[in-house]
Coordinates of C-alpha atoms in Angstrom, one line a residue:
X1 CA 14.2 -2.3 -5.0
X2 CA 15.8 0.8 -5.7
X3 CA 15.2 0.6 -9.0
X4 CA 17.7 -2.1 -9.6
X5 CA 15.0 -4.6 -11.1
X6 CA 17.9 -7.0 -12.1
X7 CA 19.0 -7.2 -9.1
X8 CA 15.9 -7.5 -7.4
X9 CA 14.9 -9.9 -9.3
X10 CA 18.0 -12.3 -8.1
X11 CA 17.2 -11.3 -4.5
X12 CA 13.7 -12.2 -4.7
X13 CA 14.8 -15.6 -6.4
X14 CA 17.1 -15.9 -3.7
X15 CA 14.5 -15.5 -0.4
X16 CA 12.2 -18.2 -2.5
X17 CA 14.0 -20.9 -2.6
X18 CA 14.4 -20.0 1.3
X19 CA 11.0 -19.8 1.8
X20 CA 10.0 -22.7 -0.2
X21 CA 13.1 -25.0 1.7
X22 CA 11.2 -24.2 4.6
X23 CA 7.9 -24.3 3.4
X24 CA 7.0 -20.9 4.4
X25 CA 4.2 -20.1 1.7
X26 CA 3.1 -16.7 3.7
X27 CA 6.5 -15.9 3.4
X28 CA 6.7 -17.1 -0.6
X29 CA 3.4 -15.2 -1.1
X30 CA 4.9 -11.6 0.3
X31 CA 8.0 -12.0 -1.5
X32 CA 6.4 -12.8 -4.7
X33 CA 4.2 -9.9 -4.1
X34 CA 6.9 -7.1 -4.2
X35 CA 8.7 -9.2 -6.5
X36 CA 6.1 -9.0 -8.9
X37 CA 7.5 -5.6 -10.4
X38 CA 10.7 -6.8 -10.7
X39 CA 9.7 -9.4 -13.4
X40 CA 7.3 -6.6 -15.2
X41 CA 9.7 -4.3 -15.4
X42 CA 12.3 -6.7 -16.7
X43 CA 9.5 -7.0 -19.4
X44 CA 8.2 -10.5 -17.5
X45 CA 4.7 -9.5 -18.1
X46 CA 2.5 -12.6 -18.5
X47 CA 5.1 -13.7 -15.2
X48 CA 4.2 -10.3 -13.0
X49 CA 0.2 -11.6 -13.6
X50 CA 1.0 -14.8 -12.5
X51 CA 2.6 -13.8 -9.5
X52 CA 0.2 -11.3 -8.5
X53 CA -2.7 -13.8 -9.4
X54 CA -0.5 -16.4 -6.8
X55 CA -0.2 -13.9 -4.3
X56 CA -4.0 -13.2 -3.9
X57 CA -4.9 -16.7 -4.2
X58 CA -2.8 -17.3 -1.6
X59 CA -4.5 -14.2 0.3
X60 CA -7.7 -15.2 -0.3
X61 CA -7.3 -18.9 1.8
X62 CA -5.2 -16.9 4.6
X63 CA -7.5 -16.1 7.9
X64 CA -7.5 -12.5 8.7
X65 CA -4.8 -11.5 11.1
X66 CA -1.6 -9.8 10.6
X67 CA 0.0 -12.3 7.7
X68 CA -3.3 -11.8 5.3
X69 CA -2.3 -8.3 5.8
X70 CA 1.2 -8.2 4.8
X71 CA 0.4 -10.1 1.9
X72 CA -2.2 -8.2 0.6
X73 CA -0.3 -4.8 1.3
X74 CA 2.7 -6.9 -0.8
X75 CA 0.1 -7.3 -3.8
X76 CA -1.5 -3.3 -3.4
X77 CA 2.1 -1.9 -3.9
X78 CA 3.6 -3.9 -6.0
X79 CA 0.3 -3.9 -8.3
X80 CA 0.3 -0.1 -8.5
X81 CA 3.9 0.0 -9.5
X82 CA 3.1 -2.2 -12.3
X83 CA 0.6 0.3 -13.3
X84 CA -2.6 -1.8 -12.1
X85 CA -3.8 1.7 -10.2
X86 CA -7.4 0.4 -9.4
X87 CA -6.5 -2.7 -8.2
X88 CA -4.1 -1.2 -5.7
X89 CA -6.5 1.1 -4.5
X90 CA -9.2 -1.5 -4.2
X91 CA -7.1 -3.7 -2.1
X92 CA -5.5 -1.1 0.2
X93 CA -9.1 0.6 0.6
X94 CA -10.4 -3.1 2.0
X95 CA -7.5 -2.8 4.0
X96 CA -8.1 0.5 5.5
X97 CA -11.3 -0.3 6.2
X98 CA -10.2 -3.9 8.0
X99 CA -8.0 -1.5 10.4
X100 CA -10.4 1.0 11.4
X101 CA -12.8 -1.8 12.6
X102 CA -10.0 -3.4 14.8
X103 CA -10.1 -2.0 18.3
X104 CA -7.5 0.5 19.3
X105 CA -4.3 -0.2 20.0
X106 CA -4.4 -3.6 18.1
X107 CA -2.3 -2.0 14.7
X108 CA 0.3 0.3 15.2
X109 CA -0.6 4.1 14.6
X110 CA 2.0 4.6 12.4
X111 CA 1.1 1.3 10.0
X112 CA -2.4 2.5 10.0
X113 CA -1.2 5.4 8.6
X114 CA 1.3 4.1 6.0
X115 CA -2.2 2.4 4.7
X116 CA -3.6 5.8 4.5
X117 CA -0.5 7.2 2.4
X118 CA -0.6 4.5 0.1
X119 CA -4.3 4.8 -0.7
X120 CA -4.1 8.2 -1.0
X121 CA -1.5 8.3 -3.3
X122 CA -3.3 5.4 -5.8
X123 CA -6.3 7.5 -5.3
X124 CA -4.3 10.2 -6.8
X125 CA -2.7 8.5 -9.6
X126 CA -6.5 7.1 -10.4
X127 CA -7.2 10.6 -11.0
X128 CA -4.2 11.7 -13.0
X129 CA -5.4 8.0 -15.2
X130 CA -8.8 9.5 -15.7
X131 CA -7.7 12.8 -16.5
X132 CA -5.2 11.7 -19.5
X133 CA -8.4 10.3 -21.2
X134 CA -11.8 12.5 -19.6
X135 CA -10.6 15.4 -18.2
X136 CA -14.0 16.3 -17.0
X137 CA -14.6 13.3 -15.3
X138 CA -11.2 13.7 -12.9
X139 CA -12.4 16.0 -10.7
X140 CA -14.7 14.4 -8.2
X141 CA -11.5 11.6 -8.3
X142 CA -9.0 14.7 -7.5
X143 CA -11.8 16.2 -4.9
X144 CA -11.8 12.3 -2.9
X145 CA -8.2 12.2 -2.7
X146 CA -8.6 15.4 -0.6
X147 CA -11.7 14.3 1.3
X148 CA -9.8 11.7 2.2
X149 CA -7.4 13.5 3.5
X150 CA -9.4 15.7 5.4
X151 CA -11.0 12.4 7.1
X152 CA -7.5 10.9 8.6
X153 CA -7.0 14.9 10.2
X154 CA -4.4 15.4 7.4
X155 CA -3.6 19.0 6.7
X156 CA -1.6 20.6 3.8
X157 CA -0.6 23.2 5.1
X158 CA 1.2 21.5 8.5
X159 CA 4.7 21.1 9.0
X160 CA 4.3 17.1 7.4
X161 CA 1.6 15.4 6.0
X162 CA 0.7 13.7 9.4
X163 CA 3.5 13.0 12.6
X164 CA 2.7 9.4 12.6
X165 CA 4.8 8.9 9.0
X166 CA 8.2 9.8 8.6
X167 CA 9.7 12.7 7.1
X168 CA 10.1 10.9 3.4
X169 CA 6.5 9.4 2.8
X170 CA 5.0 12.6 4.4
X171 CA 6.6 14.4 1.9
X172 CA 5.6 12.4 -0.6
X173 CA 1.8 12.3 0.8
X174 CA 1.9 16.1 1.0
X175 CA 3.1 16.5 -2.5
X176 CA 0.2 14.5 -3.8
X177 CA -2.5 16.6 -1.8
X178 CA -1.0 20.0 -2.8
X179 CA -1.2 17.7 -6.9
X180 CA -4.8 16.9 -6.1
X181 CA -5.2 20.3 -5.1
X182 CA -3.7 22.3 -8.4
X183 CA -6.0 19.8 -10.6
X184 CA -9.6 21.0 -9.4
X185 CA -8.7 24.6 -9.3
X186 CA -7.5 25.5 -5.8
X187 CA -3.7 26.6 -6.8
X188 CA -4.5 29.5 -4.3
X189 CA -4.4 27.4 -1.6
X190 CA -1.0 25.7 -2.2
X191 CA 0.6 28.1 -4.0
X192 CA 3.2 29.2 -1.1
X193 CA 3.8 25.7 -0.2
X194 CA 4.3 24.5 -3.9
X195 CA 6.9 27.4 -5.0
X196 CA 8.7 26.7 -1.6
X197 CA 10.0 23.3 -2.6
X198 CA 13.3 23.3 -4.9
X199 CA 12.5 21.5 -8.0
X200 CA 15.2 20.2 -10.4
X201 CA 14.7 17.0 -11.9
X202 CA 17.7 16.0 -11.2
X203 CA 16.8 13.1 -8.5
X204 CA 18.9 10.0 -8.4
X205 CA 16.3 7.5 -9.9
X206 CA 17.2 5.1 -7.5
X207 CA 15.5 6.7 -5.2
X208 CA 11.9 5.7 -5.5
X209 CA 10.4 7.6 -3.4
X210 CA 12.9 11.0 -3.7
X211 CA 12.1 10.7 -7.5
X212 CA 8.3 10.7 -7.4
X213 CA 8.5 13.3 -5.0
X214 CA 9.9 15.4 -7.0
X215 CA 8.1 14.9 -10.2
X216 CA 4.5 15.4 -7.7
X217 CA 6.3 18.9 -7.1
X218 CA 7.7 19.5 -10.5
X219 CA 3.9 18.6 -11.7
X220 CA 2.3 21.1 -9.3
X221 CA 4.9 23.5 -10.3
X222 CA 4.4 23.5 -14.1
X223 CA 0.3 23.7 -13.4
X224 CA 0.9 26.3 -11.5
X225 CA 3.7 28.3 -14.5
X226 CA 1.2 27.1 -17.5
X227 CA -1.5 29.5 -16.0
X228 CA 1.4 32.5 -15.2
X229 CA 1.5 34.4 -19.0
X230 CA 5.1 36.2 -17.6
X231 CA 6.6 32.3 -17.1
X232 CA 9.2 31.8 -19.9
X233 CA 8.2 29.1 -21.7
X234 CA 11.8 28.0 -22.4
X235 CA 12.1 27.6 -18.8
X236 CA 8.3 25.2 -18.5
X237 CA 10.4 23.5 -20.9
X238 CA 13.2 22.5 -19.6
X239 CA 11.7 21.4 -16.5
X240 CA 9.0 19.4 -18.6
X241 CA 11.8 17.5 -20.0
X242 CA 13.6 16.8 -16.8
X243 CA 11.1 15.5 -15.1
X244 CA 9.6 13.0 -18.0
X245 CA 13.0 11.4 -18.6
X246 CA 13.1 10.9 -14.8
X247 CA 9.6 9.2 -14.7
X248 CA 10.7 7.2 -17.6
X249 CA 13.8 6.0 -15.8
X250 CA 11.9 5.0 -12.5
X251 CA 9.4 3.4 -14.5
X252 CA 6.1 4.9 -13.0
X253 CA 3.5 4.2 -16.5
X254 CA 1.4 7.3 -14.5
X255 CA 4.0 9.5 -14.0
X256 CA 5.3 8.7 -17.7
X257 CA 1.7 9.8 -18.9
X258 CA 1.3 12.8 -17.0
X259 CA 4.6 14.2 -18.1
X260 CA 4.6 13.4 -21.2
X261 CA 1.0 14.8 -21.6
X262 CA 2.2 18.5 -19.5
X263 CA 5.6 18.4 -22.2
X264 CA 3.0 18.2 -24.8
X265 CA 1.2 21.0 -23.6
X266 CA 4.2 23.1 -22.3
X267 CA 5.9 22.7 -26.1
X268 CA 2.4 23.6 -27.9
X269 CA 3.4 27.0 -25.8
X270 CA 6.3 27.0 -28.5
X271 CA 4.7 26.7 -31.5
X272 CA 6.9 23.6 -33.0
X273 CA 5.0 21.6 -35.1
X274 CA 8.0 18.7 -35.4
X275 CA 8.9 18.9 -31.6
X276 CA 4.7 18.5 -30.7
X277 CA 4.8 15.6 -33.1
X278 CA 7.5 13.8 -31.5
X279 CA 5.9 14.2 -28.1
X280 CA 2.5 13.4 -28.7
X281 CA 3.7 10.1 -30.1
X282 CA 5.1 9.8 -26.7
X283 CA 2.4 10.5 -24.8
X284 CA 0.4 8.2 -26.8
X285 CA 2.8 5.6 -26.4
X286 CA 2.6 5.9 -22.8
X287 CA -1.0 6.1 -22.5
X288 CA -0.9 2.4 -24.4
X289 CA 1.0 1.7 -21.4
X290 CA -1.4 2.2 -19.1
X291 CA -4.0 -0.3 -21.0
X292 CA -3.8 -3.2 -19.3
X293 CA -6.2 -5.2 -21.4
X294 CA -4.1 -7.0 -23.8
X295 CA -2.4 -8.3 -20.9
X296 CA -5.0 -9.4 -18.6
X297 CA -6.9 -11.0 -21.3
X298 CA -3.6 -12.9 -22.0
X299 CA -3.7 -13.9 -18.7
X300 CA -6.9 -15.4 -18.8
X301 CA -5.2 -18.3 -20.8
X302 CA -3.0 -18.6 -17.7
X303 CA -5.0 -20.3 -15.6
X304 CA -6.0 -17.7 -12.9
X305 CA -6.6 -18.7 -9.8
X306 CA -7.7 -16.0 -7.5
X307 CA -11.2 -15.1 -7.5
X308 CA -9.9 -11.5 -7.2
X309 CA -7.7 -11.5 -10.6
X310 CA -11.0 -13.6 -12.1
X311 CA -13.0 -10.8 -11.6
X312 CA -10.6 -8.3 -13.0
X313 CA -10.8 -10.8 -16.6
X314 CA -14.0 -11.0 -16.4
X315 CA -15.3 -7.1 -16.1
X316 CA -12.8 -5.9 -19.3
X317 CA -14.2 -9.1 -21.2
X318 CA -17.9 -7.5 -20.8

């Protein structure tokens, strides 16, 4: 999507009406699946549930085999870009596990690995959710992320993430682990690799991937400079800013929270009362973000179909 929702939005219009001329519903089901972002972001809520609840419906009827697959990886990203972290991880996680039961050779290395990427980096963002509300509780979260990681054979401190990804999503895996890592204490340990990477904030936010990369590293760098009492705070600052107005533009509601929340903190450094103000409204605003209630209990009005969105309505509504 690049980040160009209104023009997504048009594509994914577009390779409907294809799919539906042709009566392709695995295809409709995929494409409504990444295209479910596009109408939450365009401030489509009520019509990003209904597509996500469509999409798993649809799922749920499919055999297993490679299309029930592709659809449900559609719904795990575009669910965790819409902010619905848990559900992402739950399907990919079902996914995962469907791969490693298939013999060998039957999904490609590299797609079974993608699956691990993706999970890894939900599981992370699970833990940066938890954190923003019980800090204490964030840490066995933090510590799976890297067990996982240590049970695909996936090692920080190698040249990429893992050779079966290419060089962008390693990147983006590794920046995560090295995130995970800073959170539960281990700074040591990633240190070298952290201060290493060039971090600006100044990523073209059309660039999905470029741009959360560089706010995972900008993250793990300002950790890292709020335990260092020689960092000038002006320069935390600075950096803090940069890289909240860049989650902000790509949309991430985790990223949004976790910046905001580090600002907050970096600012405190500062000692202005007015400026704190300001941000902590922020980061409260953004933390509302992140509650998905409201919305899934207007969805239960909708008409859900899936038994998988069902279950979602049901366990906030205990």
């Amino acid at each position: 999507m690049l980040v160009r929702y209104a023009e997504a939005e048009d594509t994914c219009r577009l390779v409907l009406r294809s799919a539906e001329a042709d009566g392709d519903q695995t295809a409709r089901a995929r494409v409504l699946g990444y295209g479910l972002a596009t109408a939450y972001f365009l401030g489509e809520t009520e019509q990003a549930v209904d597509r996500l609840d469509e999409v798993l419906a649809a799922a749920e009827t499919m055999p297993p085999g490679a299309e029930r697959m592709s659809t449900l990886v559609a719904a795990a990203i575009g669910s965790g870009m819409i902010g619905l972290t848990e559900l992402s991880d739950l399907l990919l996680s079902g996914l995962v596990d469907q791969v490693a039961a298939a013999p060998e050779g039957v999904v490609p290395a590299g797609i079974v690995m993608f699956l691990h990427a993706l999970m890894t980096t939900r599981r992370c963002q699970l833990a940066i959710e938890l954190e923003q509300r019980e800090p204490a509780k964030s840490a066995g979260l933090y510590r799976g992320v890297l067990d996982l990681a240590a049970k695909i054979g996936v090692d920080v401190h190698a040249k990429g993430a893992h050779g079966s990804l290419a060089a962008r999503p390693a990147e983006l895996y590794l920046a995560h682990l090295c995130f995970a890592k800073t959170a539960i204490g281990e700074t040591a340990d990633v240190e070298e690799i952290v201060r290493s990477k060039a971090v600006t904030g100044l990523v073209d936010p059309f660039d999905a991937v470029g741009a959360t990369t560089e706010i995972m590293w900008g993250l793990c760098r300002l950790r890292i400079g709020l335990q260092d009492d020689e960092i000038d705070p002006a320069l935390l600052e600075d950096l803090a800013q940069r890289l909240t107005e860049l989650a902000y533009r790509t949309r991430t509601l985790v990223l949004q929270a976790e910046t905001t929340r580090v600002l907050l903190e970096v600012i405190r450094l500062g000692s202005d009362p007015l400026k704190c103000a300001a941000v902590r409204e922020r980061h409260e605003a953004a933390l509302d973000e992140l509650d998905w209630t409201t919305r899934l209990e207007r969805a239960r009005f909708a008409g859900l179909r899936s038994q998988t969105m069902r279950d979602i309505v049901r366990r906030i509504a205990e």
